[in-house]
Amino acid sequence: MGSRMAEHLIANGHPLHVHNRTRKKAEALLKKGAVWHDTPESAAAASDTVITMLGLPSDVEQVYFGRTGAGGVLAASKPGSLLIDMTTSSPRLAERISRAAEERGIEALDAPVSGGDVGARDASLVIMVGGRQEAFDRAVPLFEQLGKSITLLGPAGNGQRCKLVNQIAVAVGMVAWCEALAVAKAARLDPSMVQGVIDGGAAGSWGLSNLAPRALSADFQPGFLVRHLVKDIRLAQEEAECHGVNLPGLEVARRLYEILKEAGYGEAGTQVLYHYYDTNKGVI
Amino acid sequence: MGSRMAEHLIANGHPLHVHNRTRKKAEALLKKGAVWHDTPESAAAASDTVITMLGLPSDVEQVYFGRTGAGGVLAASKPGSLLIDMTTSSPRLAERISRAAEERGIEALDAPVSGGDVGARDASLVIMVGGRQEAFDRAVPLFEQLGKSITLLGPAGNGQRCKLVNQIAVAVGMVAWCEALAVAKAARLDPSMVQGVIDGGAAGSWGLSNLAPRALSADFQPGFLVRHLVKDIRLAQEEAECHGVNLPGLEVARRLYEILKEAGYGEAGTQVLYHYYDTNKGVI
């Protein structure tokens, strides 16, 4: 997703300094004039604004604080620069980054996105931002090159919190249409006909409209990876636990998606859950 | 819902014979020329087409087969007449009615609907039909006066099966957005702002768009009653069990909605589930 988003920035005339674990993935950007750096610190030191799009919270921690808890992008960035983490990550880590940035005279925002590969390519992402208003105002012109919906949800961490809230609805929503269509198939209805009928009413959802047709034609390409949803569900559960909220629906989704991940479907699209209900009859 | 649907039929010039347990609820129709009958059998004997919209499957059984297993609408109807049950009811009962009708030279359809009070009033119902093609073809001109989407899903019982599939997605979909927004509120995000942000993406659903705003403004008017959803969930679980499909997500929804019903919320709208997460922290 990072490279697709970077394409928009370079197309809009921003000089770009880039780093990635796998240099090959940056080649298209380098051909368009982006400058390669061997470390995140080096890229950060050369930039006024740093945008990160990483995998796990542990990756975010390492890139911002360095491998040993010293160094990292926070130490390497110039005073006055703006750091924007667009990874879906831990709200508490976003707060830690924000505090560390403030101590160094740097601005930091957490700005995870929804909309996936397609949203990154079409610059139609939903961008959920946490941090200070001034930092948000500085970042808006960049965000407008990446997304269609840009919202400041409060102080540092609240972008991540909103994204995790989103992922709760996504994960449990997958269970909703997968259970429905699994019964349709088992009862020898035509699941595609049923999908078309029920999507127009109170059962309708983004997943039923967009992912169910793929699942019904046995297309389990991502979309959004099972292993990424497992990560997001765990982060959402941590957040809910912090606030004493019990999420029995999300717990069902966690168990199902962990079974899928352990069964080797980590790199499949999340709609593979339908396949699980169809073949394993939803036993957890 | 029955009276609202009957309004369309009488407005379209159909002579109408009506019965209801509470005569008062038929008064508006009687003023428009509908003929009152003291029993369902009497109304059926006077009609070529019989439409029922009842409460529980036990009500359907009693109206079609009579209180003692003899009599009822099936015995009272003229040979060649068409019986249409639009109650959300048991697929197996629909099959029994269909067999009994066939033995008497009567056509029967199960044709439950989705779209609620508003859909009944605006004639925008989704109508899910099970039964013979010939009976469906006879009924279509009537259905077109009641709904916008009319689909034959296979033999008797399949209209009910499709409706139960719909209700699985509805019930688990409620859990999805209620859990999401409960965490938003507990984490001190602005739940209305979050609803607006996440509804535009992969977390979007009919419930998040239509019911969540009501729930967030503490409007728990139905819409669709908690006690009706409890009935539908049980029917859906029975159907899933018949086919050996396990529905852990629906089981969570059942437990939550039964708690709500037992706590006195049976007559509230289904969006009251958000209130439960907000106040009881989702403990089941």
Coordinates of C-alpha atoms in Angstrom, one line a residue:
Chain A
M1 CA 0.0 0.0 0.0
G2 CA 2.9 2.3 0.8
S3 CA 4.2 2.3 -2.7
R4 CA 0.8 3.0 -4.2
M5 CA 0.3 5.9 -1.9
A6 CA 3.8 7.2 -2.7
E7 CA 3.0 7.1 -6.4
H8 CA 0.4 9.8 -5.8
L9 CA 2.8 12.0 -3.9
I10 CA 5.5 11.8 -6.5
A11 CA 2.9 12.4 -9.3
N12 CA 1.9 15.5 -7.5
G13 CA 5.4 16.8 -7.6
H14 CA 6.7 16.1 -4.1
P15 CA 10.4 15.2 -3.9
L16 CA 10.5 11.8 -2.3
H17 CA 13.0 10.0 -0.2
V18 CA 12.2 6.3 0.3
H19 CA 13.2 3.2 2.2
N20 CA 11.7 -0.3 2.3
R21 CA 13.0 -3.6 3.6
T22 CA 12.9 -5.0 0.1
R23 CA 14.5 -2.4 -2.2
K24 CA 13.0 -4.1 -5.3
K25 CA 9.5 -3.0 -4.3
A26 CA 10.7 0.7 -4.5
E27 CA 12.2 0.4 -8.0
A28 CA 9.1 1.8 -9.8
L29 CA 9.3 4.9 -7.5
L30 CA 13.1 5.2 -8.0
K31 CA 12.6 5.3 -11.8
K32 CA 10.2 8.2 -11.2
G33 CA 12.8 10.2 -9.3
A34 CA 12.5 9.0 -5.7
V35 CA 15.8 8.9 -3.8
W36 CA 16.7 5.6 -2.2
H37 CA 17.9 5.4 1.5
D38 CA 19.4 2.3 3.1
T39 CA 17.7 3.0 6.5
P40 CA 14.5 4.7 7.7
E41 CA 16.7 7.1 9.7
S42 CA 18.6 8.3 6.6
A43 CA 15.3 8.8 4.7
A44 CA 13.8 10.7 7.7
A45 CA 16.9 12.9 8.1
A46 CA 16.5 14.0 4.5
S47 CA 12.8 14.9 4.8
D48 CA 10.5 17.5 6.3
T49 CA 7.6 15.0 6.5
V50 CA 7.9 11.3 7.2
I51 CA 5.1 8.9 6.2
T52 CA 5.4 5.3 7.4
M53 CA 3.2 2.3 6.3
L54 CA 4.4 -0.8 8.0
G55 CA 3.2 -4.2 9.1
L56 CA 3.0 -4.9 12.8
P57 CA 3.1 -2.6 15.8
S58 CA 6.5 -4.1 16.6
D59 CA 7.7 -2.8 13.2
V60 CA 6.4 0.6 14.0
E61 CA 8.1 0.6 17.4
Q62 CA 11.4 -0.4 15.8
V63 CA 11.3 2.2 13.0
Y64 CA 10.4 5.0 15.3
F65 CA 12.5 4.2 18.4
G66 CA 15.3 2.1 16.8
R67 CA 16.3 -1.4 17.4
T68 CA 17.8 -0.8 20.8
G69 CA 15.3 1.8 22.0
A70 CA 17.7 4.5 20.9
G71 CA 17.9 6.0 17.4
G72 CA 15.1 5.4 14.9
V73 CA 13.2 7.9 13.0
L74 CA 12.3 10.0 16.1
A75 CA 16.0 10.6 16.8
A76 CA 16.9 11.1 13.1
S77 CA 14.2 13.6 12.2
K78 CA 14.9 17.3 12.0
P79 CA 13.2 19.5 14.7
G80 CA 10.0 20.9 13.2
S81 CA 9.4 17.9 11.0
L82 CA 6.1 16.0 10.8
L83 CA 5.9 12.2 11.3
I84 CA 2.8 10.4 10.1
D85 CA 2.3 6.7 10.8
M86 CA -0.4 5.2 8.5
T87 CA 0.1 1.6 9.7
T88 CA -2.9 0.1 11.6
S89 CA -1.2 -0.2 15.0
S90 CA -1.6 0.2 18.7
P91 CA -3.2 3.4 20.0
R92 CA -0.9 3.3 23.0
L93 CA 2.2 3.1 20.8
A94 CA 0.8 6.1 18.9
E95 CA 0.6 8.0 22.2
R96 CA 4.2 7.0 23.0
I97 CA 5.4 8.2 19.7
S98 CA 3.5 11.4 20.1
R99 CA 5.0 12.1 23.5
A100 CA 8.5 11.3 22.3
A101 CA 8.0 13.5 19.3
E102 CA 6.8 16.4 21.4
E103 CA 9.9 16.2 23.6
R104 CA 12.1 16.6 20.5
G105 CA 10.1 19.5 18.9
I106 CA 8.6 17.2 16.3
E107 CA 4.9 16.8 15.3
A108 CA 3.4 13.3 15.1
L109 CA 0.1 11.9 13.8
D110 CA -1.4 8.5 13.7
A111 CA -3.4 8.2 10.5
P112 CA -4.4 4.6 9.6
V113 CA -6.5 4.1 6.6
S114 CA -9.4 2.0 5.3
G115 CA -10.1 1.1 1.7
G116 CA -7.3 -1.4 1.0
D117 CA -5.2 -1.7 -2.1
V118 CA -7.9 -0.3 -4.3
G119 CA -8.4 2.7 -2.2
A120 CA -4.6 3.3 -2.1
R121 CA -4.4 3.0 -5.9
D122 CA -7.5 5.3 -6.6
A123 CA -6.6 7.8 -3.8
S124 CA -10.0 7.0 -2.3
L125 CA -8.8 6.0 1.2
V126 CA -10.7 6.8 4.4
I127 CA -8.0 8.4 6.6
M128 CA -8.6 8.4 10.4
V129 CA -6.3 10.8 12.2
G130 CA -5.2 11.3 15.8
G131 CA -3.0 14.1 17.0
R132 CA -2.8 17.9 17.4
Q133 CA -5.0 20.2 15.3
E134 CA -1.9 22.1 14.0
A135 CA -0.2 18.9 12.8
F136 CA -3.4 17.7 11.2
D137 CA -3.7 21.0 9.3
R138 CA -0.2 20.7 8.0
A139 CA -0.9 17.1 6.9
V140 CA -4.3 17.7 5.2
P141 CA -2.8 18.8 1.8
L142 CA -0.9 15.5 1.7
F143 CA -3.9 13.4 2.9
E144 CA -6.0 15.0 0.1
Q145 CA -3.7 13.4 -2.4
L146 CA -4.3 10.0 -0.9
G147 CA -7.9 9.8 0.3
K148 CA -11.4 11.0 -0.1
S149 CA -12.4 11.1 3.6
I150 CA -10.0 12.8 6.1
T151 CA -11.1 13.2 9.7
L152 CA -9.3 14.3 12.9
L153 CA -10.8 12.2 15.7
G154 CA -9.0 13.7 18.6
P155 CA -5.6 13.4 20.3
A156 CA -2.8 11.0 19.5
G157 CA -4.0 7.4 19.4
N158 CA -7.6 8.3 18.3
G159 CA -6.9 7.6 14.6
Q160 CA -5.8 4.1 15.6
R161 CA -8.8 3.7 17.9
C162 CA -11.2 4.7 15.1
K163 CA -9.5 2.2 12.8
L164 CA -9.8 -0.6 15.4
V165 CA -13.5 0.3 15.8
N166 CA -13.8 0.0 12.0
Q167 CA -12.1 -3.4 12.1
I168 CA -14.5 -4.7 14.8
A169 CA -17.4 -3.9 12.4
V170 CA -15.5 -5.4 9.5
A171 CA -14.6 -8.7 11.3
V172 CA -18.0 -9.4 12.8
G173 CA -19.7 -8.2 9.6
M174 CA -17.8 -11.0 7.8
V175 CA -19.2 -13.6 10.2
A176 CA -22.7 -12.2 9.5
W177 CA -22.8 -12.7 5.8
C178 CA -20.7 -15.9 5.8
E179 CA -23.0 -17.6 8.3
A180 CA -26.0 -16.4 6.3
L181 CA -24.8 -17.7 2.9
A182 CA -23.4 -20.9 4.4
V183 CA -27.0 -21.7 5.6
A184 CA -28.3 -20.7 2.1
K185 CA -25.9 -23.2 0.5
A186 CA -26.5 -26.0 3.0
A187 CA -30.3 -25.6 2.6
R188 CA -29.8 -25.9 -1.2
L189 CA -30.9 -22.4 -2.1
D190 CA -28.9 -20.7 -4.8
P191 CA -26.4 -18.7 -2.7
S192 CA -25.8 -16.1 -5.5
M193 CA -29.5 -15.6 -5.9
V194 CA -29.9 -15.2 -2.2
Q195 CA -27.0 -12.7 -2.1
G196 CA -28.7 -10.6 -4.7
V197 CA -32.1 -10.7 -2.9
I198 CA -31.0 -10.0 0.7
D199 CA -28.3 -7.4 -0.1
G200 CA -31.0 -4.9 -1.0
G201 CA -32.5 -4.8 2.5
A202 CA -31.7 -4.7 6.1
A203 CA -29.1 -7.5 5.7
G204 CA -27.1 -5.4 3.3
S205 CA -23.4 -4.6 4.0
W206 CA -20.2 -3.7 2.1
G207 CA -18.9 -7.2 2.6
L208 CA -22.1 -8.8 1.3
S209 CA -22.0 -6.6 -1.8
N210 CA -18.3 -6.8 -2.5
L211 CA -16.7 -9.9 -0.9
A212 CA -19.6 -12.4 -1.0
P213 CA -19.7 -12.6 -4.8
R214 CA -16.0 -13.3 -4.8
A215 CA -16.3 -16.0 -2.1
L216 CA -19.3 -17.6 -4.0
S217 CA -17.1 -17.9 -7.1
A218 CA -14.3 -19.4 -5.0
D219 CA -12.1 -16.3 -5.5
F220 CA -10.1 -16.0 -2.3
Q221 CA -7.5 -13.5 -3.6
P222 CA -6.8 -10.6 -1.2
G223 CA -8.3 -7.8 -0.8
F224 CA -7.4 -7.8 2.8
L225 CA -5.2 -10.6 4.2
V226 CA -6.5 -13.0 6.9
R227 CA -3.2 -12.5 8.9
H228 CA -3.7 -8.8 8.9
L229 CA -7.2 -9.1 10.1
V230 CA -6.0 -11.4 12.9
K231 CA -3.5 -8.7 13.9
D232 CA -6.2 -6.0 13.9
I233 CA -8.7 -8.1 15.9
R234 CA -6.1 -8.7 18.6
L235 CA -5.4 -4.9 18.8
A236 CA -9.1 -4.2 18.9
Q237 CA -9.5 -6.7 21.7
E238 CA -6.7 -5.1 23.7
E239 CA -8.3 -1.7 23.2
A240 CA -11.8 -3.0 24.3
E241 CA -10.2 -4.7 27.4
C242 CA -8.6 -1.4 28.4
H243 CA -12.1 0.1 28.5
G244 CA -13.8 -2.9 30.1
V245 CA -16.0 -3.7 27.1
N246 CA -16.7 -7.4 26.4
L247 CA -17.0 -8.2 22.7
P248 CA -18.5 -11.7 22.3
G249 CA -19.1 -11.2 18.6
L250 CA -15.5 -10.2 18.0
E251 CA -14.3 -13.2 20.0
V252 CA -16.1 -15.5 17.6
A253 CA -14.4 -13.7 14.7
R254 CA -11.0 -14.0 16.4
R255 CA -11.4 -17.8 16.9
L256 CA -12.5 -18.3 13.3
Y257 CA -9.8 -16.2 11.7
E258 CA -7.1 -17.7 13.9
I259 CA -8.2 -21.2 12.9
L260 CA -8.0 -20.1 9.2
K261 CA -4.5 -18.6 9.8
E262 CA -3.3 -21.7 11.5
A263 CA -4.8 -23.8 8.7
G264 CA -2.6 -22.0 6.2
Y265 CA -4.9 -19.3 4.9
G266 CA -3.0 -16.4 6.4
E267 CA -2.2 -15.0 2.9
A268 CA -5.8 -15.5 1.6
G269 CA -8.4 -12.7 1.4
T270 CA -10.7 -12.4 4.4
Q271 CA -13.7 -13.8 2.4
V272 CA -12.1 -17.2 2.7
L273 CA -14.2 -17.4 5.9
Y274 CA -17.1 -18.4 3.7
H275 CA -15.1 -21.4 2.5
Y276 CA -14.6 -22.4 6.1
Y277 CA -18.3 -22.4 6.9
D278 CA -19.0 -24.2 3.7
T279 CA -16.5 -27.0 4.4
N280 CA -16.0 -27.1 8.2
K281 CA -19.6 -26.2 9.0
G282 CA -18.6 -23.4 11.3
V283 CA -17.2 -25.6 14.1
I284 CA -14.9 -23.6 16.4
Chain B
M1 CA -47.9 -4.9 8.5
G2 CA -50.9 -6.8 7.2
S3 CA -53.2 -3.8 7.3
R4 CA -50.6 -1.6 5.5
M5 CA -50.2 -4.2 2.8
A6 CA -54.0 -4.6 2.5
E7 CA -54.3 -0.8 2.0
H8 CA -52.4 -1.2 -1.3
L9 CA -54.6 -4.1 -2.5
I10 CA -57.8 -2.2 -1.8
A11 CA -56.4 1.0 -3.3
N12 CA -55.7 -1.1 -6.4
G13 CA -59.3 -2.1 -6.7
H14 CA -59.3 -5.6 -5.2
P15 CA -62.4 -6.6 -3.3
L16 CA -61.1 -7.5 0.2
H17 CA -62.4 -9.9 2.8
V18 CA -60.6 -9.4 6.1
H19 CA -60.2 -11.0 9.5
N20 CA -58.0 -10.0 12.4
R21 CA -57.9 -11.1 16.1
T22 CA -58.5 -7.4 17.0
R23 CA -61.3 -6.1 14.9
K24 CA -60.5 -2.5 15.7
K25 CA -57.2 -2.8 13.7
A26 CA -59.3 -3.5 10.6
E27 CA -61.6 -0.5 10.9
A28 CA -59.7 1.7 8.5
L29 CA -60.0 -1.0 5.9
L30 CA -63.7 -1.6 6.6
K31 CA -64.3 2.1 6.0
K32 CA -62.7 1.7 2.6
G33 CA -65.0 -1.2 1.7
A34 CA -63.4 -4.3 3.0
V35 CA -65.8 -7.0 4.3
W36 CA -65.4 -8.2 7.9
H37 CA -65.3 -11.9 8.8
D38 CA -65.4 -13.2 12.3
T39 CA -63.1 -16.1 11.5
P40 CA -60.2 -16.8 9.1
E41 CA -62.2 -19.7 7.6
S42 CA -65.1 -17.4 6.8
A43 CA -62.8 -14.9 5.1
A44 CA -61.0 -17.7 3.2
A45 CA -64.3 -19.3 2.0
A46 CA -65.3 -15.9 0.4
S47 CA -62.0 -15.4 -1.4
D48 CA -60.0 -16.7 -4.4
T49 CA -56.7 -15.6 -2.9
V50 CA -55.9 -15.8 0.8
I51 CA -53.0 -13.7 2.2
T52 CA -51.9 -14.3 5.8
M53 CA -49.5 -12.1 7.9
L54 CA -49.4 -13.5 11.4
G55 CA -47.1 -13.6 14.4
L56 CA -45.6 -17.0 15.4
P57 CA -45.4 -20.3 13.5
S58 CA -47.9 -21.6 16.0
D59 CA -50.3 -18.9 14.8
V60 CA -49.8 -20.0 11.2
E61 CA -50.3 -23.6 12.1
Q62 CA -53.6 -22.8 13.8
V63 CA -54.9 -20.5 11.1
Y64 CA -54.1 -23.0 8.3
F65 CA -54.9 -26.3 10.0
G66 CA -57.5 -25.1 12.7
R67 CA -57.3 -25.4 16.4
T68 CA -57.9 -29.1 16.6
G69 CA -55.9 -30.1 13.5
A70 CA -59.1 -30.1 11.5
G71 CA -60.7 -27.1 9.8
G72 CA -58.7 -23.9 9.3
V73 CA -58.1 -22.0 6.1
L74 CA -57.0 -25.1 4.2
A75 CA -60.3 -26.8 4.8
A76 CA -62.4 -23.7 4.2
S77 CA -60.7 -22.6 1.0
K78 CA -62.3 -23.2 -2.4
P79 CA -60.6 -25.7 -4.7
G80 CA -58.4 -23.7 -7.1
S81 CA -57.7 -20.9 -4.7
L82 CA -54.3 -19.6 -3.9
L83 CA -53.0 -19.3 -0.3
I84 CA -50.0 -17.0 0.4
D85 CA -48.4 -16.9 3.9
M86 CA -46.3 -13.8 4.3
T87 CA -45.5 -14.4 8.0
T88 CA -41.8 -15.1 8.8
S89 CA -42.3 -18.7 9.9
S90 CA -40.9 -22.3 9.8
P91 CA -39.8 -23.7 6.4
R92 CA -41.0 -27.1 7.5
L93 CA -44.4 -25.8 8.3
A94 CA -44.5 -24.1 4.9
E95 CA -43.8 -27.5 3.3
R96 CA -46.6 -29.1 5.4
I97 CA -49.1 -26.4 4.3
S98 CA -48.0 -26.9 0.7
R99 CA -48.5 -30.7 0.8
A100 CA -51.9 -30.3 2.5
A101 CA -53.0 -27.7 -0.1
E102 CA -51.9 -29.9 -3.0
E103 CA -54.1 -32.7 -1.6
R104 CA -57.1 -30.4 -1.7
G105 CA -56.4 -28.9 -5.2
I106 CA -55.3 -25.6 -3.7
E107 CA -52.0 -23.7 -4.5
A108 CA -49.9 -22.5 -1.6
L109 CA -46.9 -20.1 -1.4
D110 CA -44.6 -19.1 1.4
A111 CA -43.7 -15.4 0.8
P112 CA -42.1 -13.7 3.8
V113 CA -40.9 -10.2 3.4
S114 CA -38.1 -7.9 4.4
G115 CA -38.4 -4.1 4.7
G116 CA -40.5 -3.7 7.8
D117 CA -43.3 -1.2 8.5
V118 CA -41.8 1.3 6.1
G119 CA -41.5 -1.2 3.3
A120 CA -45.1 -2.3 3.8
R121 CA -46.3 1.3 3.8
D122 CA -44.3 2.3 0.7
A123 CA -44.9 -1.0 -1.2
S124 CA -41.1 -1.4 -1.3
L125 CA -40.9 -4.8 0.4
V126 CA -38.4 -7.5 -0.6
I127 CA -40.6 -10.6 -1.1
M128 CA -39.0 -14.1 -0.9
V129 CA -41.1 -16.8 -2.3
G130 CA -41.2 -20.6 -2.1
G131 CA -43.6 -22.8 -4.0
R132 CA -44.6 -23.9 -7.5
Q133 CA -43.8 -21.7 -10.6
E134 CA -47.5 -21.7 -11.6
A135 CA -48.6 -20.4 -8.2
F136 CA -45.8 -17.8 -8.2
D137 CA -46.9 -16.6 -11.7
R138 CA -50.5 -16.2 -10.4
A139 CA -49.3 -14.2 -7.3
V140 CA -46.8 -11.9 -9.1
P141 CA -49.5 -9.2 -10.0
L142 CA -50.4 -9.0 -6.3
F143 CA -46.8 -9.0 -5.1
E144 CA -46.0 -6.2 -7.5
Q145 CA -48.6 -4.0 -5.5
L146 CA -46.7 -4.8 -2.3
G147 CA -43.0 -4.9 -3.0
K148 CA -40.1 -3.8 -5.2
S149 CA -38.1 -7.1 -5.3
I150 CA -40.0 -10.4 -5.9
T151 CA -38.0 -13.6 -6.3
L152 CA -39.0 -17.3 -6.4
L153 CA -36.3 -19.2 -4.6
G154 CA -37.5 -22.7 -5.2
P155 CA -40.1 -25.1 -3.9
A156 CA -42.3 -24.6 -0.8
G157 CA -40.3 -23.6 2.3
N158 CA -37.5 -21.8 0.3
G159 CA -39.1 -18.4 0.7
Q160 CA -38.9 -19.0 4.5
R161 CA -35.3 -20.3 4.2
C162 CA -34.2 -17.2 2.3
K163 CA -35.9 -15.0 5.0
L164 CA -34.1 -16.9 7.8
V165 CA -30.8 -16.5 5.9
N166 CA -31.6 -12.8 5.7
Q167 CA -32.2 -12.7 9.5
I168 CA -28.9 -14.4 10.2
A169 CA -27.1 -11.6 8.4
V170 CA -29.3 -9.0 10.1
A171 CA -28.8 -10.3 13.7
V172 CA -25.1 -10.8 13.5
G173 CA -24.8 -7.5 11.6
M174 CA -26.3 -5.8 14.6
V175 CA -23.7 -7.3 16.8
A176 CA -21.0 -6.0 14.4
W177 CA -21.9 -2.3 14.6
C178 CA -23.0 -2.3 18.2
E179 CA -19.7 -3.8 19.4
A180 CA -17.8 -1.3 17.2
L181 CA -19.6 1.8 18.4
A182 CA -19.6 0.6 22.0
V183 CA -15.8 0.6 21.9
A184 CA -15.8 4.0 20.2
K185 CA -17.9 5.4 23.0
A186 CA -15.9 3.7 25.8
A187 CA -12.6 5.0 24.2
R188 CA -14.1 8.5 24.3
L189 CA -14.2 8.9 20.6
D190 CA -17.3 10.7 19.3
P191 CA -19.5 7.7 18.3
S192 CA -21.5 9.8 15.8
M193 CA -18.3 11.1 14.1
V194 CA -17.0 7.5 14.0
Q195 CA -20.2 6.2 12.5
G196 CA -20.0 8.8 9.8
V197 CA -16.3 7.9 9.1
I198 CA -16.5 4.1 9.0
D199 CA -19.9 3.8 7.3
G200 CA -18.3 4.9 4.0
G201 CA -15.9 1.9 3.8
A202 CA -15.6 -1.8 4.4
A203 CA -17.4 -1.6 7.8
G204 CA -20.5 -0.1 6.1
S205 CA -23.9 -1.8 6.5
W206 CA -27.6 -1.1 6.3
G207 CA -27.7 -1.2 10.1
L208 CA -24.8 1.1 10.6
S209 CA -26.4 3.6 8.2
N210 CA -30.0 3.4 9.4
L211 CA -30.1 2.0 12.9
A212 CA -26.9 3.3 14.5
P213 CA -27.8 7.0 14.2
R214 CA -31.1 6.2 16.0
A215 CA -29.3 4.2 18.7
L216 CA -26.7 7.0 19.2
S217 CA -29.6 9.5 19.8
A218 CA -31.2 7.0 22.3
D219 CA -34.1 6.4 20.0
F220 CA -35.1 2.8 20.6
Q221 CA -38.5 2.9 18.9
P222 CA -39.1 -0.1 16.5
G223 CA -38.4 -0.5 13.5
F224 CA -38.2 -4.2 14.1
L225 CA -39.1 -5.6 17.5
V226 CA -36.5 -7.4 19.7
R227 CA -39.0 -10.2 20.4
H228 CA -39.6 -10.8 16.7
L229 CA -35.8 -11.0 16.1
V230 CA -35.6 -13.6 18.9
K231 CA -38.2 -15.7 17.2
D232 CA -36.5 -15.4 13.9
I233 CA -33.1 -16.3 15.3
R234 CA -34.5 -19.4 16.9
L235 CA -36.1 -20.4 13.5
A236 CA -32.8 -19.8 11.8
Q237 CA -30.9 -21.9 14.3
E238 CA -33.4 -24.8 13.8
E239 CA -32.9 -24.5 10.1
A240 CA -29.0 -24.4 10.4
E241 CA -29.1 -27.4 12.8
C242 CA -31.2 -29.4 10.2
H243 CA -28.3 -28.9 7.8
G244 CA -25.5 -29.5 10.3
V245 CA -24.2 -25.9 10.1
N246 CA -22.8 -24.4 13.3
L247 CA -23.4 -20.6 13.7
P248 CA -21.3 -19.3 16.5
G249 CA -21.9 -15.7 15.5
L250 CA -25.7 -16.2 15.5
E251 CA -25.4 -17.9 18.9
V252 CA -23.9 -14.8 20.3
A253 CA -26.7 -12.7 18.8
R254 CA -29.3 -15.1 20.3
R255 CA -27.9 -14.9 23.8
L256 CA -27.7 -11.0 23.6
Y257 CA -31.2 -10.6 22.3
E258 CA -32.7 -13.1 24.7
I259 CA -31.1 -11.2 27.6
L260 CA -32.7 -8.0 26.2
K261 CA -36.1 -9.7 25.9
E262 CA -35.9 -11.1 29.4
A263 CA -34.8 -7.6 30.7
G264 CA -38.1 -6.2 29.3
Y265 CA -36.9 -4.8 25.9
G266 CA -39.1 -7.2 23.9
E267 CA -41.1 -4.3 22.4
A268 CA -38.1 -2.1 21.7
G269 CA -36.4 -1.8 18.4
T270 CA -33.5 -4.1 17.7
Q271 CA -31.0 -1.2 17.9
V272 CA -31.5 -1.3 21.7
L273 CA -28.6 -3.8 21.5
Y274 CA -26.2 -0.8 21.4
H275 CA -27.7 0.4 24.7
Y276 CA -26.9 -3.0 26.2
Y277 CA -23.2 -2.8 25.2
D278 CA -23.0 0.7 26.4
T279 CA -24.5 0.0 29.9
N280 CA -23.7 -3.7 30.5
K281 CA -20.4 -3.8 28.6
G282 CA -21.5 -6.7 26.5
V283 CA -21.3 -9.3 29.2
I284 CA -23.2 -12.5 28.3

